[in-house]
Amino acid sequence: MINYVSLFLYALSINQMRGRDLIVFAATDVVARLALFFGLHTLVYVLSADWYDSFGGDRLIAISVVAPTLARSAYFENVSGVYFYATFVSAMPLYVTAIRQSNVLRKAVEPLPFVVGPFFLAAAIFVATAFLITILAEAILRIQG
């Protein structure tokens, strides 16, 4: 699902919606990626509790372990990190295209070589997204008590 959203946004960015900087598509991808990653994990955990008696068959326990699991996923401390980083491949075409054509990011990319600059900045966006998912998960943990 996450890969589909990135590829869909990439297709939209190729057609360039008039009046918008293409970096809007990359920002939309980051928000969608975070929401889907949290949401799909929650759904899978709840369904696992129902269907397979995981988490003792308790949906609340299943929901309560989503944040701690995702808080450590950016550091590869569990398989969720593998899933998260695997989605980066589908984001690369979108991020690189958006960065190359963005008026907002042009000044950041100009000093770097043409090929390396957009890829470096795309990787930086993804690393920032990984840290953002960790921060959000940690915030949810604090709210949970």
PDB file of C-alpha atoms in Angstrom:
ATOM      1  CA  MET A   1       0.000   0.000   0.000  1.00  0.00           C
ATOM      2  CA  ILE A   2       2.805   2.402   0.892  1.00  0.00           C
ATOM      3  CA  ASN A   3       4.635   1.600  -2.320  1.00  0.00           C
ATOM      4  CA  TYR A   4       1.443   2.145  -4.312  1.00  0.00           C
ATOM      5  CA  VAL A   5       0.942   5.613  -2.823  1.00  0.00           C
ATOM      6  CA  SER A   6       4.524   6.612  -3.679  1.00  0.00           C
ATOM      7  CA  LEU A   7       4.220   5.356  -7.227  1.00  0.00           C
ATOM      8  CA  PHE A   8       0.821   7.037  -7.634  1.00  0.00           C
ATOM      9  CA  LEU A   9       2.271  10.354  -6.427  1.00  0.00           C
ATOM     10  CA  TYR A  10       5.204   9.865  -8.793  1.00  0.00           C
ATOM     11  CA  ALA A  11       2.778   9.471 -11.707  1.00  0.00           C
ATOM     12  CA  LEU A  12       1.025  12.668 -10.654  1.00  0.00           C
ATOM     13  CA  SER A  13       4.333  14.516 -10.376  1.00  0.00           C
ATOM     14  CA  ILE A  14       5.257  13.484 -13.920  1.00  0.00           C
ATOM     15  CA  ASN A  15       2.117  15.252 -15.123  1.00  0.00           C
ATOM     16  CA  GLN A  16       3.082  18.291 -13.006  1.00  0.00           C
ATOM     17  CA  MET A  17       0.037  19.885 -11.484  1.00  0.00           C
ATOM     18  CA  ARG A  18       0.227  23.532 -12.491  1.00  0.00           C
ATOM     19  CA  GLY A  19       0.924  26.136  -9.872  1.00  0.00           C
ATOM     20  CA  ARG A  20       2.466  23.700  -7.391  1.00  0.00           C
ATOM     21  CA  ASP A  21       6.049  22.985  -6.601  1.00  0.00           C
ATOM     22  CA  LEU A  22       6.701  19.268  -7.010  1.00  0.00           C
ATOM     23  CA  ILE A  23       8.109  19.045  -3.506  1.00  0.00           C
ATOM     24  CA  VAL A  24       4.450  19.066  -2.391  1.00  0.00           C
ATOM     25  CA  PHE A  25       4.216  15.515  -3.739  1.00  0.00           C
ATOM     26  CA  ALA A  26       7.226  14.404  -1.684  1.00  0.00           C
ATOM     27  CA  ALA A  27       5.785  16.047   1.437  1.00  0.00           C
ATOM     28  CA  THR A  28       2.455  14.326   0.784  1.00  0.00           C
ATOM     29  CA  ASP A  29       4.314  11.042   0.466  1.00  0.00           C
ATOM     30  CA  VAL A  30       6.022  11.527   3.840  1.00  0.00           C
ATOM     31  CA  VAL A  31       2.693  12.200   5.585  1.00  0.00           C
ATOM     32  CA  ALA A  32       0.966   9.297   3.806  1.00  0.00           C
ATOM     33  CA  ARG A  33       3.910   6.988   4.543  1.00  0.00           C
ATOM     34  CA  LEU A  34       3.776   7.733   8.265  1.00  0.00           C
ATOM     35  CA  ALA A  35      -0.007   7.424   8.478  1.00  0.00           C
ATOM     36  CA  LEU A  36      -0.095   4.190   6.495  1.00  0.00           C
ATOM     37  CA  PHE A  37       2.819   2.652   8.370  1.00  0.00           C
ATOM     38  CA  PHE A  38       1.140   3.304  11.715  1.00  0.00           C
ATOM     39  CA  GLY A  39      -2.326   2.432  10.459  1.00  0.00           C
ATOM     40  CA  LEU A  40      -1.387  -0.781   8.690  1.00  0.00           C
ATOM     41  CA  HIS A  41       0.647  -2.000  11.657  1.00  0.00           C
ATOM     42  CA  THR A  42      -2.310  -1.357  13.921  1.00  0.00           C
ATOM     43  CA  LEU A  43      -4.658  -3.184  11.563  1.00  0.00           C
ATOM     44  CA  VAL A  44      -2.351  -6.190  11.206  1.00  0.00           C
ATOM     45  CA  TYR A  45      -1.811  -6.417  14.969  1.00  0.00           C
ATOM     46  CA  VAL A  46      -5.539  -6.218  15.728  1.00  0.00           C
ATOM     47  CA  LEU A  47      -6.365  -8.796  13.056  1.00  0.00           C
ATOM     48  CA  SER A  48      -3.597 -11.041  14.399  1.00  0.00           C
ATOM     49  CA  ALA A  49      -5.152 -10.833  17.852  1.00  0.00           C
ATOM     50  CA  ASP A  50      -8.549 -11.777  16.404  1.00  0.00           C
ATOM     51  CA  TRP A  51      -7.561 -14.435  13.909  1.00  0.00           C
ATOM     52  CA  TYR A  52      -4.507 -16.056  15.464  1.00  0.00           C
ATOM     53  CA  ASP A  53      -4.890 -15.281  19.176  1.00  0.00           C
ATOM     54  CA  SER A  54      -1.694 -13.251  19.073  1.00  0.00           C
ATOM     55  CA  PHE A  55      -1.296 -10.899  22.020  1.00  0.00           C
ATOM     56  CA  GLY A  56      -3.441 -13.318  24.017  1.00  0.00           C
ATOM     57  CA  GLY A  57      -6.326 -12.523  21.684  1.00  0.00           C
ATOM     58  CA  ASP A  58      -6.569  -9.053  23.235  1.00  0.00           C
ATOM     59  CA  ARG A  59      -7.020  -6.187  20.758  1.00  0.00           C
ATOM     60  CA  LEU A  60      -6.037  -3.549  23.322  1.00  0.00           C
ATOM     61  CA  ILE A  61      -2.729  -5.258  23.974  1.00  0.00           C
ATOM     62  CA  ALA A  62      -2.192  -5.497  20.218  1.00  0.00           C
ATOM     63  CA  ILE A  63      -2.818  -1.763  19.833  1.00  0.00           C
ATOM     64  CA  SER A  64      -0.642  -0.927  22.835  1.00  0.00           C
ATOM     65  CA  VAL A  65       2.436  -2.604  21.336  1.00  0.00           C
ATOM     66  CA  VAL A  66       2.293  -0.770  18.002  1.00  0.00           C
ATOM     67  CA  ALA A  67       4.034   2.381  19.286  1.00  0.00           C
ATOM     68  CA  PRO A  68       6.887   0.574  21.089  1.00  0.00           C
ATOM     69  CA  THR A  69       7.452  -1.602  18.042  1.00  0.00           C
ATOM     70  CA  LEU A  70       7.550   1.339  15.654  1.00  0.00           C
ATOM     71  CA  ALA A  71       9.644   3.460  18.014  1.00  0.00           C
ATOM     72  CA  ARG A  72      12.497   1.009  17.529  1.00  0.00           C
ATOM     73  CA  SER A  73      11.897   0.151  13.874  1.00  0.00           C
ATOM     74  CA  ALA A  74      14.077   2.959  12.502  1.00  0.00           C
ATOM     75  CA  TYR A  75      17.022   1.351  14.313  1.00  0.00           C
ATOM     76  CA  PHE A  76      16.386  -2.117  12.825  1.00  0.00           C
ATOM     77  CA  GLU A  77      15.606  -3.539  16.255  1.00  0.00           C
ATOM     78  CA  ASN A  78      12.688  -5.489  14.788  1.00  0.00           C
ATOM     79  CA  VAL A  79      11.338  -6.654  11.443  1.00  0.00           C
ATOM     80  CA  SER A  80       9.185  -3.513  11.131  1.00  0.00           C
ATOM     81  CA  GLY A  81      12.359  -1.589  10.377  1.00  0.00           C
ATOM     82  CA  VAL A  82      13.040  -3.855   7.434  1.00  0.00           C
ATOM     83  CA  TYR A  83       9.543  -3.197   6.112  1.00  0.00           C
ATOM     84  CA  PHE A  84       9.914   0.544   6.629  1.00  0.00           C
ATOM     85  CA  TYR A  85      13.245   0.818   4.823  1.00  0.00           C
ATOM     86  CA  ALA A  86      12.063  -1.490   2.037  1.00  0.00           C
ATOM     87  CA  THR A  87       9.426   1.082   1.112  1.00  0.00           C
ATOM     88  CA  PHE A  88      12.174   3.608   0.382  1.00  0.00           C
ATOM     89  CA  VAL A  89      12.834   2.079  -3.025  1.00  0.00           C
ATOM     90  CA  SER A  90       9.410   3.126  -4.287  1.00  0.00           C
ATOM     91  CA  ALA A  91       9.874   6.663  -2.945  1.00  0.00           C
ATOM     92  CA  MET A  92      13.166   7.334  -4.757  1.00  0.00           C
ATOM     93  CA  PRO A  93      11.701   8.160  -8.197  1.00  0.00           C
ATOM     94  CA  LEU A  94       9.213  10.569  -6.628  1.00  0.00           C
ATOM     95  CA  TYR A  95      11.724  12.277  -4.352  1.00  0.00           C
ATOM     96  CA  VAL A  96      14.462  12.612  -6.972  1.00  0.00           C
ATOM     97  CA  THR A  97      12.043  13.972  -9.597  1.00  0.00           C
ATOM     98  CA  ALA A  98      10.480  16.398  -7.126  1.00  0.00           C
ATOM     99  CA  ILE A  99      13.884  17.601  -5.919  1.00  0.00           C
ATOM    100  CA  ARG A 100      15.258  18.065  -9.446  1.00  0.00           C
ATOM    101  CA  GLN A 101      12.263  20.139 -10.512  1.00  0.00           C
ATOM    102  CA  SER A 102      11.530  21.958  -7.259  1.00  0.00           C
ATOM    103  CA  ASN A 103      11.931  25.706  -7.184  1.00  0.00           C
ATOM    104  CA  VAL A 104      12.095  25.555  -3.389  1.00  0.00           C
ATOM    105  CA  LEU A 105      15.004  23.067  -3.251  1.00  0.00           C
ATOM    106  CA  ARG A 106      16.932  24.295  -6.275  1.00  0.00           C
ATOM    107  CA  LYS A 107      19.401  26.307  -4.168  1.00  0.00           C
ATOM    108  CA  ALA A 108      20.118  23.296  -1.939  1.00  0.00           C
ATOM    109  CA  VAL A 109      20.842  21.014  -4.897  1.00  0.00           C
ATOM    110  CA  GLU A 110      22.723  23.411  -7.234  1.00  0.00           C
ATOM    111  CA  PRO A 111      26.099  23.194  -5.424  1.00  0.00           C
ATOM    112  CA  LEU A 112      26.065  19.395  -5.659  1.00  0.00           C
ATOM    113  CA  PRO A 113      26.758  17.366  -8.814  1.00  0.00           C
ATOM    114  CA  PHE A 114      23.588  16.907 -10.930  1.00  0.00           C
ATOM    115  CA  VAL A 115      23.213  13.183 -10.315  1.00  0.00           C
ATOM    116  CA  VAL A 116      24.381  13.011  -6.701  1.00  0.00           C
ATOM    117  CA  GLY A 117      22.549  16.037  -5.319  1.00  0.00           C
ATOM    118  CA  PRO A 118      18.945  14.872  -5.745  1.00  0.00           C
ATOM    119  CA  PHE A 119      19.769  11.332  -4.581  1.00  0.00           C
ATOM    120  CA  PHE A 120      21.587  12.642  -1.500  1.00  0.00           C
ATOM    121  CA  LEU A 121      18.702  14.941  -0.617  1.00  0.00           C
ATOM    122  CA  ALA A 122      16.148  12.156  -1.259  1.00  0.00           C
ATOM    123  CA  ALA A 123      18.049   9.900   1.134  1.00  0.00           C
ATOM    124  CA  ALA A 124      18.127  12.730   3.680  1.00  0.00           C
ATOM    125  CA  ILE A 125      14.349  13.124   3.395  1.00  0.00           C
ATOM    126  CA  PHE A 126      13.884   9.433   4.004  1.00  0.00           C
ATOM    127  CA  VAL A 127      16.235   9.402   6.995  1.00  0.00           C
ATOM    128  CA  ALA A 128      14.310  12.374   8.398  1.00  0.00           C
ATOM    129  CA  THR A 129      11.091  10.404   7.888  1.00  0.00           C
ATOM    130  CA  ALA A 130      12.594   7.460   9.783  1.00  0.00           C
ATOM    131  CA  PHE A 131      13.444   9.735  12.696  1.00  0.00           C
ATOM    132  CA  LEU A 132       9.988  11.302  12.503  1.00  0.00           C
ATOM    133  CA  ILE A 133       8.316   7.905  12.826  1.00  0.00           C
ATOM    134  CA  THR A 134      10.461   7.232  15.887  1.00  0.00           C
ATOM    135  CA  ILE A 135       9.576  10.586  17.456  1.00  0.00           C
ATOM    136  CA  LEU A 136       5.855  10.073  16.775  1.00  0.00           C
ATOM    137  CA  ALA A 137       5.925   6.572  18.213  1.00  0.00           C
ATOM    138  CA  GLU A 138       7.781   7.790  21.299  1.00  0.00           C
ATOM    139  CA  ALA A 139       5.183  10.561  21.733  1.00  0.00           C
ATOM    140  CA  ILE A 140       2.397   7.993  21.554  1.00  0.00           C
ATOM    141  CA  LEU A 141       4.226   5.909  24.144  1.00  0.00           C
ATOM    142  CA  ARG A 142       4.365   8.866  26.517  1.00  0.00           C
ATOM    143  CA  ILE A 143       0.660   9.554  25.991  1.00  0.00           C
ATOM    144  CA  GLN A 144      -0.166   5.903  26.674  1.00  0.00           C
ATOM    145  CA  GLY A 145       1.510   6.241  30.018  1.00  0.00           C
TER     146      GLY A 145
END
